[in-house]
Short mmCIF file of C-alpha atoms in Angstrom, two decimals:
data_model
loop_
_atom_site.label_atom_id
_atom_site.label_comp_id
_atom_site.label_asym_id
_atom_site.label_seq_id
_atom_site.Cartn_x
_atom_site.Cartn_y
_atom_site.Cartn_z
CA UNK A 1 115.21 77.07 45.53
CA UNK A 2 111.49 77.50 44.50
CA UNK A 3 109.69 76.05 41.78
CA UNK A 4 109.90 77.01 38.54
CA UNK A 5 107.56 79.26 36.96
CA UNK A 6 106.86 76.52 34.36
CA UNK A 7 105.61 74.06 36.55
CA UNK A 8 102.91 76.33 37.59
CA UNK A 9 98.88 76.12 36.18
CA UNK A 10 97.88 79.36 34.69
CA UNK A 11 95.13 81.06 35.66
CA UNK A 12 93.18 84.15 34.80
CA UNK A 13 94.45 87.27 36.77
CA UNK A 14 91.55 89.07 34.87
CA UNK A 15 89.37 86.69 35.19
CA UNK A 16 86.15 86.53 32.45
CA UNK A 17 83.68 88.71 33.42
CA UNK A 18 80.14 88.66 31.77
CA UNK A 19 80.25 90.70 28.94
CA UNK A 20 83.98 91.15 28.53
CA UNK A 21 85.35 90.77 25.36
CA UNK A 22 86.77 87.12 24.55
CA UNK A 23 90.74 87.01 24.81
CA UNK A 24 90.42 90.42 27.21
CA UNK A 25 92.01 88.46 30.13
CA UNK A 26 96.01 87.51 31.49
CA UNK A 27 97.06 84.63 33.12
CA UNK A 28 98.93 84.10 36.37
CA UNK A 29 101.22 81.42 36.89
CA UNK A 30 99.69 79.56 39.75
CA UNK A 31 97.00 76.40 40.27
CA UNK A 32 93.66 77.20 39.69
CA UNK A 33 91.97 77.97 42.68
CA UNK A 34 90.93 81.01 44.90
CA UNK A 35 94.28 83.03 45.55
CA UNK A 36 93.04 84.15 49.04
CA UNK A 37 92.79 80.62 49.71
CA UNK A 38 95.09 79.27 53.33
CA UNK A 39 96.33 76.65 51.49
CA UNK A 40 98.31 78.35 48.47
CA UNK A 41 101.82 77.91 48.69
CA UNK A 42 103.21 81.01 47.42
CA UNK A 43 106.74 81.86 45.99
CA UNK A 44 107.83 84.15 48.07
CA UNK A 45 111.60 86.11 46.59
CA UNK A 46 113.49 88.46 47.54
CA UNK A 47 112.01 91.09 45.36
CA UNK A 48 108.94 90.83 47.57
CA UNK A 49 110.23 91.52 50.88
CA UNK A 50 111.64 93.96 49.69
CA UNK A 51 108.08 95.67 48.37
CA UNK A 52 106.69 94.98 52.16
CA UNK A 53 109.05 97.84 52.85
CA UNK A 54 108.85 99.69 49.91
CA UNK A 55 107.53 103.40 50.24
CA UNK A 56 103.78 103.65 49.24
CA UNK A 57 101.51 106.48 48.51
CA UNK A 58 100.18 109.15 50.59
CA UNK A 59 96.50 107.89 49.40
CA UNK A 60 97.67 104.24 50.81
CA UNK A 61 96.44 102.54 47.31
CA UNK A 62 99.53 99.83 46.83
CA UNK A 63 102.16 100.67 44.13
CA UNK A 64 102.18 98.99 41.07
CA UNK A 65 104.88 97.54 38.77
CA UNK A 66 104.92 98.73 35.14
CA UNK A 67 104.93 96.38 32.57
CA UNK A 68 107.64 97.52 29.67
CA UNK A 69 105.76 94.41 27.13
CA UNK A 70 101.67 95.97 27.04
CA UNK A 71 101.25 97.86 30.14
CA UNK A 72 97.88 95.39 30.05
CA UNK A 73 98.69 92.86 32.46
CA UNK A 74 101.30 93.49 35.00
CA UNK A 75 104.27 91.85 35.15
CA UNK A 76 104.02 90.80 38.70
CA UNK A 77 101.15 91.41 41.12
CA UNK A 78 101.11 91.57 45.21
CA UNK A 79 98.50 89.55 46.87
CA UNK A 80 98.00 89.31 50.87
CA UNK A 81 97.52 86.55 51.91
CA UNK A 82 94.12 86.05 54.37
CA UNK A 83 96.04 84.19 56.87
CA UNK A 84 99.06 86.06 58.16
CA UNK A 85 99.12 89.37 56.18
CA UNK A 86 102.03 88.57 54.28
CA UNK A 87 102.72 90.19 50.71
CA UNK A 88 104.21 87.29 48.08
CA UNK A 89 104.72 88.00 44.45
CA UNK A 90 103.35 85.93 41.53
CA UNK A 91 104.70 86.11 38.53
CA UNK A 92 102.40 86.22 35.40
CA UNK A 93 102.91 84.78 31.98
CA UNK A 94 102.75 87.43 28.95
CA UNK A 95 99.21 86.87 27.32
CA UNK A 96 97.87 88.72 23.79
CA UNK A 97 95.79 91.39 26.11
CA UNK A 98 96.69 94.90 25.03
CA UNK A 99 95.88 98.11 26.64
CA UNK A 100 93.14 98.05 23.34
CA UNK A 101 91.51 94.76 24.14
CA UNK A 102 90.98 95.44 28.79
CA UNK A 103 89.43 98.93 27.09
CA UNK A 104 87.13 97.22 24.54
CA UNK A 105 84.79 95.94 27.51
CA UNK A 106 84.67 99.81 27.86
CA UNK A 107 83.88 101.54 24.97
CA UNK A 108 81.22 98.67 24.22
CA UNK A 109 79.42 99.11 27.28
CA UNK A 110 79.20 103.00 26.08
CA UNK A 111 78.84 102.32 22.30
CA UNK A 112 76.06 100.58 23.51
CA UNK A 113 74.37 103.30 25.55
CA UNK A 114 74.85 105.75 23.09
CA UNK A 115 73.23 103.46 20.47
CA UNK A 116 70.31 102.92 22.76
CA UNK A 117 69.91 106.91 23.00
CA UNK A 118 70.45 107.12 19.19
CA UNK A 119 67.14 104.86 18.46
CA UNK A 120 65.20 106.22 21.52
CA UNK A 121 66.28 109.87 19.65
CA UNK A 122 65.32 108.82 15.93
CA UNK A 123 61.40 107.44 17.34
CA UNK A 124 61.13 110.43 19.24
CA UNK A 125 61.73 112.62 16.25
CA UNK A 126 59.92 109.87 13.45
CA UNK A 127 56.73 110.46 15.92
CA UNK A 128 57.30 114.30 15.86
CA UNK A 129 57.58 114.33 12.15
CA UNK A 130 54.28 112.28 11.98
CA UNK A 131 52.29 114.61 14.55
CA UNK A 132 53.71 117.56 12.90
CA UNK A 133 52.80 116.41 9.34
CA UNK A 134 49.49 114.90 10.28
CA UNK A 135 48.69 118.58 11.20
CA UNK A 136 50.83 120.75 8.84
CA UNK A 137 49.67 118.77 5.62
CA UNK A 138 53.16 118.93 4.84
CA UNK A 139 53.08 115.32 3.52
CA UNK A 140 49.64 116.56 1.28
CA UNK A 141 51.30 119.94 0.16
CA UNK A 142 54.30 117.77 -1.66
CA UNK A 143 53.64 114.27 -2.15
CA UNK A 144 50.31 114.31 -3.55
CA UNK A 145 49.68 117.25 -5.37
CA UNK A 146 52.04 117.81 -8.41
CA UNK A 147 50.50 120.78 -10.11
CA UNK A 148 51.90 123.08 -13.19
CA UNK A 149 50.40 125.87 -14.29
CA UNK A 150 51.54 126.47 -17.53
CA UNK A 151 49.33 125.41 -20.46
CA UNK A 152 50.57 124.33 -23.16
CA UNK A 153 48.75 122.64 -25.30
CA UNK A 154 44.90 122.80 -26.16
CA UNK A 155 42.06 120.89 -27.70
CA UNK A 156 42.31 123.36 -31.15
CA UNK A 157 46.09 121.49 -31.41
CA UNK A 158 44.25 118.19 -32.15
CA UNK A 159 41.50 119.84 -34.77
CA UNK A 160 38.55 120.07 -32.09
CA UNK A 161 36.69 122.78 -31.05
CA UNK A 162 36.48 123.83 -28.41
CA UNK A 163 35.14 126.25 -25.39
CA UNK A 164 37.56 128.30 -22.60
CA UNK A 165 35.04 128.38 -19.77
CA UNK A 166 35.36 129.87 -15.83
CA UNK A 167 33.27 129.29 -13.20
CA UNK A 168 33.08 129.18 -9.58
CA UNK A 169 33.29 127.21 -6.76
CA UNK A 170 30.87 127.18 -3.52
CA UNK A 171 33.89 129.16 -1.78
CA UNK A 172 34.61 131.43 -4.34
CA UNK A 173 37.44 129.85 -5.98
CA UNK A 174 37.81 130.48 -9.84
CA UNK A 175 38.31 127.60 -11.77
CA UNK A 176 39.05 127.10 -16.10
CA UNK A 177 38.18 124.12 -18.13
CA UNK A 178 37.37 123.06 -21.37
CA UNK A 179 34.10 122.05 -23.49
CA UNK A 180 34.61 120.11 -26.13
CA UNK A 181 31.22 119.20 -28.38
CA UNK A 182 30.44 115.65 -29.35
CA UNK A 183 28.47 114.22 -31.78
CA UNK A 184 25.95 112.17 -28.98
CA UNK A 185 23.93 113.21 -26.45
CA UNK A 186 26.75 111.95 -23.74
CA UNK A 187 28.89 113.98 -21.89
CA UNK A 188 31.83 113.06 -19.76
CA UNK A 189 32.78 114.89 -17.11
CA UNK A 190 36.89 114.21 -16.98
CA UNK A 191 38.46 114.12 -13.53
CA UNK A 192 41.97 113.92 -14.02
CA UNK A 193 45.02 112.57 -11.75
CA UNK A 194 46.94 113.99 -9.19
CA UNK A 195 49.93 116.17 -11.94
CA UNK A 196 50.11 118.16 -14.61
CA UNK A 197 47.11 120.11 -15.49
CA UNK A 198 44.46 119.67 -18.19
CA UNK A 199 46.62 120.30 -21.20
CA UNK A 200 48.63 117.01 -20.50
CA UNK A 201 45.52 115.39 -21.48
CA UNK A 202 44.79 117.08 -24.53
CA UNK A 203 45.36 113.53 -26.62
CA UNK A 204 43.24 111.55 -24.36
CA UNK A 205 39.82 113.41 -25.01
CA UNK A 206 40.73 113.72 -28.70
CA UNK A 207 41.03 110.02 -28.76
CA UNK A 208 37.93 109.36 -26.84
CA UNK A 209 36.09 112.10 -28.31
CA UNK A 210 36.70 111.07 -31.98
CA UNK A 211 36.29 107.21 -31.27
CA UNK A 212 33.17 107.37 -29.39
CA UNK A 213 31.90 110.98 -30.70
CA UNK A 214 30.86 111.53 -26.77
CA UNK A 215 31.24 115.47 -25.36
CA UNK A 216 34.02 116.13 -22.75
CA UNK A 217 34.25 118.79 -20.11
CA UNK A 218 37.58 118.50 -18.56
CA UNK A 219 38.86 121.16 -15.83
CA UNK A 220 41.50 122.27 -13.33
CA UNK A 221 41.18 121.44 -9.68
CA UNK A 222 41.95 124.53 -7.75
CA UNK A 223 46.24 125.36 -8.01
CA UNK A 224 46.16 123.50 -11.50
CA UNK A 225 46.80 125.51 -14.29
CA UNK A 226 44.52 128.93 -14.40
CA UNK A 227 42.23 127.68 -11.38
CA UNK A 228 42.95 130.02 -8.77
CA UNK A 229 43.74 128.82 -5.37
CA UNK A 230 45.90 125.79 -3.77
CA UNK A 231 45.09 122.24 -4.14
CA UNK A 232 43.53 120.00 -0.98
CA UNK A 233 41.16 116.98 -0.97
CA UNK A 234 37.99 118.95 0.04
CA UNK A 235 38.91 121.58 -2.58
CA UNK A 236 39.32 118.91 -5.30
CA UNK A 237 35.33 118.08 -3.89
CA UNK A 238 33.99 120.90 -4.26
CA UNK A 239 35.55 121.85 -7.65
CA UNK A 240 33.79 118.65 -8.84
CA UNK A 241 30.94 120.11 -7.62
CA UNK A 242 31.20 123.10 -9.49
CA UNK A 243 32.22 121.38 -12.44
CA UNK A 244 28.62 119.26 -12.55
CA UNK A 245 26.84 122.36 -12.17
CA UNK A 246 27.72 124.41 -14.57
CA UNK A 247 27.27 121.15 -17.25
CA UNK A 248 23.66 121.23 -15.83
CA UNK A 249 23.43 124.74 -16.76
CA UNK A 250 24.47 124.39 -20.10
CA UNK A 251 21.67 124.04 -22.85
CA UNK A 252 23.66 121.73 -24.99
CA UNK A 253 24.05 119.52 -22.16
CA UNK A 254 21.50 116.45 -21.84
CA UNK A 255 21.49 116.30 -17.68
CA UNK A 256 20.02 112.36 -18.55
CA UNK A 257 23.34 111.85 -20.26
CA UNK A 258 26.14 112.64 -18.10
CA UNK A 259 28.71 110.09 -17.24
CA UNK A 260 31.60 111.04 -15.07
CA UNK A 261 34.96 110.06 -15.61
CA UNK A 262 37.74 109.49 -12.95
CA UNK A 263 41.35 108.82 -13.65
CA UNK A 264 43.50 107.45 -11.05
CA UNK A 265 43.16 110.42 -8.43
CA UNK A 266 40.41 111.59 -10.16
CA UNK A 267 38.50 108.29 -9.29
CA UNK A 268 38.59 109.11 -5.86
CA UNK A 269 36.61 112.24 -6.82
CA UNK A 270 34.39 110.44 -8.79
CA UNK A 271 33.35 108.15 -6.32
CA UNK A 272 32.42 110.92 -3.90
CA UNK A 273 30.75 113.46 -6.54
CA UNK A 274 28.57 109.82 -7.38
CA UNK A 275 27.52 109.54 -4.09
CA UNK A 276 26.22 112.81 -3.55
CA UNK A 277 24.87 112.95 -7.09
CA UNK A 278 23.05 111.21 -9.50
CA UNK A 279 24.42 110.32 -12.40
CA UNK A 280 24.15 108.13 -15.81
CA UNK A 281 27.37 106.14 -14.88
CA UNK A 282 30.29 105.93 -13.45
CA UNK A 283 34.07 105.19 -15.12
CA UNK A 284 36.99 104.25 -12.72
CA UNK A 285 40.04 103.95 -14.82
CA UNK A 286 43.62 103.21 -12.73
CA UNK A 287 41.94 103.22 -9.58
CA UNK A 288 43.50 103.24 -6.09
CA UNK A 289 42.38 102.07 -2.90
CA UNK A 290 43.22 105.31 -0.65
CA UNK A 291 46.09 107.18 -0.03
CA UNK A 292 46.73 105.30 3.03
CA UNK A 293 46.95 102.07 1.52
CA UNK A 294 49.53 103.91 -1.82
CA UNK A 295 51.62 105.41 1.13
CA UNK A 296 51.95 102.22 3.48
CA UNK A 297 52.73 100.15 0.06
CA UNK A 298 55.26 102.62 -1.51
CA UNK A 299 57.09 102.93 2.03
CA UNK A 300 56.47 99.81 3.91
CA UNK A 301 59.79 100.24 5.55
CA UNK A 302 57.87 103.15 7.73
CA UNK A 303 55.56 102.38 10.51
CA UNK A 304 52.48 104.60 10.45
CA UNK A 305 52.47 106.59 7.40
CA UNK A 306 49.51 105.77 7.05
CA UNK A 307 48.41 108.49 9.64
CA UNK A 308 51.23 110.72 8.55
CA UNK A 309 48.85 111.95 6.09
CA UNK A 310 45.56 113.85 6.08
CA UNK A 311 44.27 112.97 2.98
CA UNK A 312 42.22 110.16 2.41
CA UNK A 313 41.23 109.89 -1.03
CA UNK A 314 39.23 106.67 -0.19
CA UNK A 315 37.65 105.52 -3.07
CA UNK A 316 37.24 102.22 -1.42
CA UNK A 317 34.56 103.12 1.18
CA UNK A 318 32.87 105.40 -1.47
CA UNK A 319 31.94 102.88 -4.20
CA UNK A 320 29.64 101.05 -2.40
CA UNK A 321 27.46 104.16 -1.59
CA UNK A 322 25.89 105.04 -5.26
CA UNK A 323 23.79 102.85 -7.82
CA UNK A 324 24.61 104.40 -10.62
CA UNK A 325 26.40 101.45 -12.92
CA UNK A 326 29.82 101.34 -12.93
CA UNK A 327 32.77 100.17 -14.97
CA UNK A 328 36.63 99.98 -13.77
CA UNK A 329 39.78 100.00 -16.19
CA UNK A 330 43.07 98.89 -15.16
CA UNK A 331 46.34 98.00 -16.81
CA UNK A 332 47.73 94.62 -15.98
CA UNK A 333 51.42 96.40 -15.81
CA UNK A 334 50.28 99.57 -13.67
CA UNK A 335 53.33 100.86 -11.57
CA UNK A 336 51.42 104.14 -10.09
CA UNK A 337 48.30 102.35 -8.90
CA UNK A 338 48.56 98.21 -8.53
CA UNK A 339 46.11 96.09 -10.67
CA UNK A 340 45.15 94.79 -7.81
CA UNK A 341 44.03 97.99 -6.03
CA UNK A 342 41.89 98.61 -9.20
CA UNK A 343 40.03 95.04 -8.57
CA UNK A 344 39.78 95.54 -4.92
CA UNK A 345 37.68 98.79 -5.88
CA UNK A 346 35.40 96.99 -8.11
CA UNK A 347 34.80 94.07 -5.47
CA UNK A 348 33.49 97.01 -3.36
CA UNK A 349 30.95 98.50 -5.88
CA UNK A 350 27.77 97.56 -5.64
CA UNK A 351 25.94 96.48 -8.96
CA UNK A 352 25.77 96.94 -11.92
CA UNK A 353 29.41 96.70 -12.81
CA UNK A 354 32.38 95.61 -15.17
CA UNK A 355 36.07 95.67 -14.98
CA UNK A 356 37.23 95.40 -18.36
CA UNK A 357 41.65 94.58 -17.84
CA UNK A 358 43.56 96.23 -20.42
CA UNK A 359 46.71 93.91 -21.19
CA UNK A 360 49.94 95.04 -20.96
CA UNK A 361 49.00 98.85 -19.98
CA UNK A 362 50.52 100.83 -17.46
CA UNK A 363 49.05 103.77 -15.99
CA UNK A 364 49.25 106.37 -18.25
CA UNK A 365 49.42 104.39 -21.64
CA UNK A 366 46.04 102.63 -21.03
CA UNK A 367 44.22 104.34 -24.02
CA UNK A 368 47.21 103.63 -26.51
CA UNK A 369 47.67 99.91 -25.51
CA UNK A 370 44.30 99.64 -25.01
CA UNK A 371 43.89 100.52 -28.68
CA UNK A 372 40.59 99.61 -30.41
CA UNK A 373 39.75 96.88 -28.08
CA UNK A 374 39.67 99.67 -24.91
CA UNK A 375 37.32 102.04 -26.86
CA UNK A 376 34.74 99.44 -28.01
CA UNK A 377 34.91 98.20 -24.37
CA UNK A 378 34.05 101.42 -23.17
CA UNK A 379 31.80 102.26 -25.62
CA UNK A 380 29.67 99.45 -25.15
CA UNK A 381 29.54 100.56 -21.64
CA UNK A 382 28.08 103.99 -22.35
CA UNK A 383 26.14 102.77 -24.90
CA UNK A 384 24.03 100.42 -22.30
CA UNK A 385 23.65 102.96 -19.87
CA UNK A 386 19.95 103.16 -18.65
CA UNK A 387 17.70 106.13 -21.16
CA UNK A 388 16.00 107.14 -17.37
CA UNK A 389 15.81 109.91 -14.99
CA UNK A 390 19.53 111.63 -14.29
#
């Protein structure tokens, strides 16, 4: 009689493969070594001899026993031997391998093709997004530009009067502000953000206006309120343009006395109507950097968005390029446009300059937290401007 079964070594009759799943394996019941090797001493039974002779398929692959426990590892397996041909049977232990675990090896070799294709897919299409909003503007159309065109509200709701004025831009484009009086001879030119439209800063030049009895002319960009057109960076230019022209025009104007005044995206159009222009002075109040830098900050998570988007809005590289004395107000607490971005800006001016920090304002509460401090800052400012040439 043969040995026993139990006094065999196990070994793997699946063995490990690289990359197969741990546990994915069975075990034979047999020592440890090569089973073509000469020397094995198999157990050769009756039940093999009898599968020498036993029918086989037309395709000559061998015939295989099922196994009634997993159908994972079979229940017995023929080997021939390399020396004489013969077929002997060894009999495997039951292991934990189930049809699941020999197909896991599998499906993760194609999960992981298929989640290779997935990422190759998704930075295809991220790039194709970029390309096509880099030359769609689709980015500019509905992330920047957050116009309304209802107004309102006016400047005769706060007790001021005021004018309704219209004038044109160099291509054409109608445009509609308002001309509030002062008291002095100084006359800001208001340049306001990126939403809205001038009626949602109605209480700002009535605060400014009676604290510092300084003029305001305040206006639409093109697609803001009753401007005609649609809003883009270049258009934003040249309706700054316009807007300094027609003050010049005006008789009640003193050209020696104009200051303008940018608020956050409206800084960026300061900056480059000052350095085409001169003017009396310059005011930078919640200033950004660019639109690059607001993008790559507000969605760091996305590589390149920076040159996802056409706009440019670089107030940075403008400061430096007029004389005309400047001063830059920021909130400490400013969620729209970082403090930080606002002292970057007036790092980059050239002299003479002051950053006045307004504690504990945001960005659109910087005149109301400011309180009396902010408008003696600013007045101070205006009132120090130089008396020469415009």
């Amino acid at each position: 009689m043969g040995r026993q079964q139990d006094d065999l070594r196990p070994i793997s009759i699946f063995p490990q493969m690289r990359g197969s799943p741990p546990g994915c394996q069975g075990t034979l019941a047999t020592p440890s070594r090569n089973l073509f090797s000469p020397t094995l001493a198999p157990y050769t039974s009756q039940r093999a001899k009898q599968a020498r002779s036993a029918p086989r398929p037309l395709d000559g692959s061998p015939t295989q026993s099922k196994n009634p426990s997993n159908g994972c590892a079979p229940k017995a397996s023929t080997i021939t031997t390399a020396s004489d041909g013969r077929s002997s049977i060894y009999f495997a232990r039951a292991s934990k391998c189930t049809k699941t675990c020999c197909l896991r090896a599998v499906m993760g070799s194609s999960l992981r093709r298929i989640l290779l294709w997935t990422i190759v897919a998704l930075v295809v299409a991220y790039a194709g997004f970029g390309v096509l909003a880099r030359t769609t503007g689709v980015i500019d159309r509905y992330f920047i530009f957050f116009p309304e065109r209802t107004l309102d509200r006016d400047p005769g709701d706060r007790g001021l009067d005021f004018e309704d004025v219209y004038f044109e831009a160099s291509d054409r484009v109608r445009l509609n502000g308002w001309f509030v009086p002062g008291r002095s001879d100084t006359t800001l030119l208001w340049l306001h953000g990126n939403a809205g439209n001038i009626a949602n800063r109605v209480d700002n030049i009535a605060e400014i206006h009676d604290n510092l009895g300084v003029g305001v002319f305040i206006f639409d960009y093109r697609g803001y309120g009753r401007s005609e057109g649609k809003p883009t960076e270049q258009g934003t230019y040249l309706d700054a343009e316009a807007a300094l022209k027609y003050l010049r025009s005006r008789g009640d104007v003193n050209p020696e006395r104009l200051v303008l005044f940018g608020k956050s995206l409206g800084c960026a159009v300061a900056a480059e109507l000052a350095s085409k222009n001169d003017v009396q002075g310059v005011v930078l109040e919640s200033p950004f950097t660019s639109i690059g830098a607001m993008a790559k900050r507000a969605y760091p998570f996305l590589p390149g968005i920076r040159s996802f988007v056409r706009t440019r809005y670089d107030t940075l590289s403008k400061v430096g390029r007029f004389g005309a004395p400047l001063m830059v107000l920021h909130g400490n607490r400013d969620d729209i446009a970082p403090f930080d971005m606002g002292v970057a800006v007036f790092e980059a001016a050239t002299p003479p300059k002051r950053f006045y920090r307004i504690e504990g304002a945001g960005h659109n509460d910087t005149y109301s937290v400011g309180g009396h401090a902010y408008y003696q800052a600013l007045g101070e400012f205006l009132d120090n401007l130089p008396k020469g040439d415009g």
